[in-house]
Short mmCIF file of C-alpha atoms in Angstrom, two decimals:
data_model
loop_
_atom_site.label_atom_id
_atom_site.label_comp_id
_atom_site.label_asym_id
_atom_site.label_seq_id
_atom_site.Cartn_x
_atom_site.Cartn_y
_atom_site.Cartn_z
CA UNK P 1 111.48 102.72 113.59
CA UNK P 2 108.79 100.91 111.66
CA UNK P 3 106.53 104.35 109.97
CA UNK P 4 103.85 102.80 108.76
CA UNK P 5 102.66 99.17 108.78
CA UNK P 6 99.50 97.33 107.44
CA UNK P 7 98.54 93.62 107.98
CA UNK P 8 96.96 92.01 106.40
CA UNK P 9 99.48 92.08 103.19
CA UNK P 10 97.26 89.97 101.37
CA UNK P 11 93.57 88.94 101.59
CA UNK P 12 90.90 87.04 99.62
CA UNK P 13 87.37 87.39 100.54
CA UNK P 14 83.69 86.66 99.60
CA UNK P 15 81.46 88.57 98.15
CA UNK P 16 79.51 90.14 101.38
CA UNK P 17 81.82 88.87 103.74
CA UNK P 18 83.31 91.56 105.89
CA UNK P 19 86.68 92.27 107.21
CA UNK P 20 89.02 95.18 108.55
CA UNK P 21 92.17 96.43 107.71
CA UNK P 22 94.66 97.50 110.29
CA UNK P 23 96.91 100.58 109.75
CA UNK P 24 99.41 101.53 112.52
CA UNK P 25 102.11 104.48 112.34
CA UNK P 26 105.10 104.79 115.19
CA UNK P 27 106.18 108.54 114.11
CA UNK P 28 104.12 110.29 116.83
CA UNK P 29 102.36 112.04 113.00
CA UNK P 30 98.68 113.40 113.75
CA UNK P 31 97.10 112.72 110.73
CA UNK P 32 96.63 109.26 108.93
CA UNK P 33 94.74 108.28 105.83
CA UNK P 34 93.77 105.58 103.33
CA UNK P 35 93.90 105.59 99.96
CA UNK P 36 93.13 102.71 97.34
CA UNK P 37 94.65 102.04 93.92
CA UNK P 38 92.70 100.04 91.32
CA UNK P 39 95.47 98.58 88.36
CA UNK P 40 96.94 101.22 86.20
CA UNK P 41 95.64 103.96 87.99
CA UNK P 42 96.99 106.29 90.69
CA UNK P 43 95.82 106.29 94.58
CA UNK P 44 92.32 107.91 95.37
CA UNK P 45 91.76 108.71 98.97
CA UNK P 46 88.78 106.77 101.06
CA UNK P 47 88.79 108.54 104.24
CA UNK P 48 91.36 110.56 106.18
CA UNK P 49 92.11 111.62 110.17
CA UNK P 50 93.38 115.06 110.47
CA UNK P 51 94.03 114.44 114.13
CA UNK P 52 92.95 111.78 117.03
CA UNK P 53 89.09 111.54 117.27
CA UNK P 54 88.22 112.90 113.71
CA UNK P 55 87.65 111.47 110.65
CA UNK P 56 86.65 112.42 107.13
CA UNK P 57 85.34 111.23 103.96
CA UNK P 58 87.60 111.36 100.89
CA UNK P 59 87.22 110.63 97.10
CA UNK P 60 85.59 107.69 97.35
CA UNK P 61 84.43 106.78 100.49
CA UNK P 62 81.08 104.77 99.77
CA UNK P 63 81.29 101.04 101.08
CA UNK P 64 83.90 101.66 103.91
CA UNK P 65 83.98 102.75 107.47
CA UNK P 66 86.66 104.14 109.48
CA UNK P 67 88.14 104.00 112.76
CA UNK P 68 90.32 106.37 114.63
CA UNK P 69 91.32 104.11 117.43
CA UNK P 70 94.59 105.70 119.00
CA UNK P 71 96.97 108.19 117.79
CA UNK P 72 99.18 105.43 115.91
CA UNK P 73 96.10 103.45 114.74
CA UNK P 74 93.62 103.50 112.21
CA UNK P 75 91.50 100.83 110.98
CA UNK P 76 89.17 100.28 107.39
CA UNK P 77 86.17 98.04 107.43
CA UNK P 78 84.71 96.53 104.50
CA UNK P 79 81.08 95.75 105.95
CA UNK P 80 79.89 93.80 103.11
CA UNK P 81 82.43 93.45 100.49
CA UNK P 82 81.70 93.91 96.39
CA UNK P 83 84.31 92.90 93.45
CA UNK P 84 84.39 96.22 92.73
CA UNK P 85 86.55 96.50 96.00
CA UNK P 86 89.23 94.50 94.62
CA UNK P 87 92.52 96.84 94.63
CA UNK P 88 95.61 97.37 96.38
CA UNK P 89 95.17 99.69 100.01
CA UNK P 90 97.70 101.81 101.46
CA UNK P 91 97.52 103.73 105.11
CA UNK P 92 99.64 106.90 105.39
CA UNK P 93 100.37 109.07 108.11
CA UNK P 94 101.83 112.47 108.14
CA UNK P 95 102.63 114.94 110.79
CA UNK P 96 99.90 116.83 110.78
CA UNK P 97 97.22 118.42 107.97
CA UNK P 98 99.70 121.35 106.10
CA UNK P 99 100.21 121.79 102.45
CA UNK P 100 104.03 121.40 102.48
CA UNK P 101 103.96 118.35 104.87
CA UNK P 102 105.18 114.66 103.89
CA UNK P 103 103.00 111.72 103.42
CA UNK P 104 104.53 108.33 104.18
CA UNK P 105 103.52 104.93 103.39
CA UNK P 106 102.90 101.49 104.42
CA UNK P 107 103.58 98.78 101.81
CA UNK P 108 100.21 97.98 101.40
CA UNK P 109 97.40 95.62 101.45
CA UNK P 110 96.37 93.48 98.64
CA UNK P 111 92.54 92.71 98.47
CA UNK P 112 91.22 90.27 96.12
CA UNK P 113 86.87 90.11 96.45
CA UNK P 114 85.50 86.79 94.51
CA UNK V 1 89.62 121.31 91.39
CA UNK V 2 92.93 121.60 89.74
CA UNK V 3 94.06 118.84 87.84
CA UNK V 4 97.40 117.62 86.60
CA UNK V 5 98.67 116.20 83.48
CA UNK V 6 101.89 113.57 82.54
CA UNK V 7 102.83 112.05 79.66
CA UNK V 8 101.92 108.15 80.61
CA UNK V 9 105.50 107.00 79.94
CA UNK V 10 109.17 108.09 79.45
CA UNK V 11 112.13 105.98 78.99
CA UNK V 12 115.86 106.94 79.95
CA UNK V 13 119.05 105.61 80.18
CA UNK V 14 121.21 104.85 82.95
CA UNK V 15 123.30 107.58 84.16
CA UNK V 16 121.76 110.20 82.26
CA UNK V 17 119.76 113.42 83.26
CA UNK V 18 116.06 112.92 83.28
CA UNK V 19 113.36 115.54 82.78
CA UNK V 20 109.75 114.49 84.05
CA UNK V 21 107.19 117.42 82.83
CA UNK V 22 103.75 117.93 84.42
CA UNK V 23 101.19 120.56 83.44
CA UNK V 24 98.75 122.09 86.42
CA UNK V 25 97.43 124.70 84.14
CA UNK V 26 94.30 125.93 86.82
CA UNK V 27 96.85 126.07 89.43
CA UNK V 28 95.26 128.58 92.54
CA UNK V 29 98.09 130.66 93.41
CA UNK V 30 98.68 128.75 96.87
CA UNK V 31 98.74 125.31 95.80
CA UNK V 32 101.58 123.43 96.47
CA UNK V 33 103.31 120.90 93.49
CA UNK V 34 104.24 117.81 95.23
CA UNK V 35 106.19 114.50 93.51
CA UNK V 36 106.08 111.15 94.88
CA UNK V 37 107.12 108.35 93.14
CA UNK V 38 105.95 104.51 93.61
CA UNK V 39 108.37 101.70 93.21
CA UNK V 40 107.34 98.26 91.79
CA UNK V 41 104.94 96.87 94.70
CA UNK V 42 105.70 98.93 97.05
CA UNK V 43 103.64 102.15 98.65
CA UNK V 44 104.48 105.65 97.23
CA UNK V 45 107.51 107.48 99.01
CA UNK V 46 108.03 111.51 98.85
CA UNK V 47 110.38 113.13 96.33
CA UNK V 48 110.25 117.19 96.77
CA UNK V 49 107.62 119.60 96.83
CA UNK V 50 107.64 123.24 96.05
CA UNK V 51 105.55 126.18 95.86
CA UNK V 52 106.99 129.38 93.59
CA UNK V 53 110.49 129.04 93.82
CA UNK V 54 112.86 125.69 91.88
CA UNK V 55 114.18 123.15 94.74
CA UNK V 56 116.99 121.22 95.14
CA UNK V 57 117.28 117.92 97.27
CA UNK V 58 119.26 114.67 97.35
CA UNK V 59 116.87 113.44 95.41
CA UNK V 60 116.19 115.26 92.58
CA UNK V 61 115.37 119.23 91.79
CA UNK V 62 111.90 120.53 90.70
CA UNK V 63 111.88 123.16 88.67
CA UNK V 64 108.86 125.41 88.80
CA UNK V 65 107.37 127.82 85.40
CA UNK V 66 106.99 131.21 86.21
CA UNK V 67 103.57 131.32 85.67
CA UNK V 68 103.26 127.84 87.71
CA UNK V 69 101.18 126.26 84.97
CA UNK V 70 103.97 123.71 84.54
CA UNK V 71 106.88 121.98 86.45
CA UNK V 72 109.42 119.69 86.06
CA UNK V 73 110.89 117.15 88.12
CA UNK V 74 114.87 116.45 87.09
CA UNK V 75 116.57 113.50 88.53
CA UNK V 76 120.22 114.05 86.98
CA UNK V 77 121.66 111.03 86.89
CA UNK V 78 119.35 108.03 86.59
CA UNK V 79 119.93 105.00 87.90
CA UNK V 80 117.85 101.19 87.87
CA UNK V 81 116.59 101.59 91.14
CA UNK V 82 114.58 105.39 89.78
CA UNK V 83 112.64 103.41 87.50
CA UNK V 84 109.14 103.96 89.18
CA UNK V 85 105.93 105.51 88.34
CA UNK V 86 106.15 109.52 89.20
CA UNK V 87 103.54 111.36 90.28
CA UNK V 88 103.01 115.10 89.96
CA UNK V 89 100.47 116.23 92.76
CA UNK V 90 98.73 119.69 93.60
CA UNK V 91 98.12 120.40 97.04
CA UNK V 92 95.12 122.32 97.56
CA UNK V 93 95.30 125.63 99.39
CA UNK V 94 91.16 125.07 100.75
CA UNK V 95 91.52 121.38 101.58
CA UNK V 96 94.97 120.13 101.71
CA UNK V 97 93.90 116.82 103.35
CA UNK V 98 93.27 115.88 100.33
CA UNK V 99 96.07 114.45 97.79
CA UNK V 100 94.94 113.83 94.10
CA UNK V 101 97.69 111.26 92.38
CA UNK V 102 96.19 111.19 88.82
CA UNK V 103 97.99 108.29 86.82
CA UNK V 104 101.62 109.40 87.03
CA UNK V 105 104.48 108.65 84.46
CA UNK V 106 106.15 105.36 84.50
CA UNK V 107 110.08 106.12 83.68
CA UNK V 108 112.12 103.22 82.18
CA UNK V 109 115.53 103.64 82.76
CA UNK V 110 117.56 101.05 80.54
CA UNK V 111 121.08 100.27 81.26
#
């Protein structure tokens, strides 16, 4: 059993260039979501999937797209990347949207935008 | 929304009890308190969660005010490997996809 893994782990792009970030969970959970965290700070939430075929804009979802693609996937695309999307990314999937349900983690992907 | 508020850091020592405060002061009645904690370069992993009443799990116990305008999250013996930024987290009764972290405490635990 896996939960939740993210590739790439680390990443250096150009300004404008574009790439995605893959996000796949193998706990059967309903709802999956990425968050980003900037240094020193805690996570803020980008855009979230309460269940297979929606998604939803979060705290800061400006710059990003989402993807949906399966139960256990869920992909973020940078279209055009800025600096000011350097940070660390984390998926998370839980079983489904309740207030006393679990959120777990991947380990991560580390974007650096020159 | 309802916010929460840590101290930034706490420090501890090894095998002692450990008290992690956290004020939610415009707590809505139905909002759930939620802890995770991150490790060093690594995603954030669930501690406990509780509503009203204090919890207990192998983890640690939360401890919740009777008015709910605090908590506190008590590991009771601290080891190396609990030294990890703690995060005290409301989850909201009229959008509970939503998870706001705020900046956490960072515990020290010295040996």
């Amino acid at each position: 059993n896996a939960g939740v893994t993210q590739t790439p782990k680390f990443q250096v792009l150009k300004t404008g260039q574009s790439m995605t970030l893959q996000c796949a969970q193998d706990m059967n959970h309903n709802s999956m979501y990425w968050y980003r965290q900037d240094p020193g700070m805690g996570l803020r939430l980008i855009y979230y999937s309460a269940s297979e075929g929606t998604t939803d804009k979060g705290e800061v979802p400006n710059g990003y797209n989402v993807s949906r693609l399966n139960k256990r996937e869920f992909s973020l695309r940078l279209e055009s990347a800025a600096p000011s999307q350097t940070s660390v990314y984390f998926c998370a999937s839980s079983e489904a949207p309740q207030q006393g349900e679990t959120q777990y983690f991947g380990p991560g992907t580390r974007l650096l935008v020159l | 929304d309802a916010k929460t508020t840590q101290p930034n850091s706490m420090e501890s020592n090894e095998e002692e009890p450990v008290h992690l405060p956290c004020n939610h002061s415009t707590i809505s009645g139905t909002d759930y308190i939620h802890w995770y904690r991150q490790l060093p370069s690594q995603g954030p992993e669930y501690v406990i969660h509780g509503l009203t009443s204090n919890v207990n799990n192998r983890m640690a116990s939360l401890a919740i005010a009777e008015d709910r305008k605090s908590s506190t999250l008590i590991l009771h013996r601290a080891t190396l490997r609990d030294a990890a930024v703690y995060y005290c987290i409301l989850r909201y009764n009229h959008n509970f996809n939503k998870f706001y972290f705020g900046s956490g405490t960072k515990l020290n635990v010295k040996p």
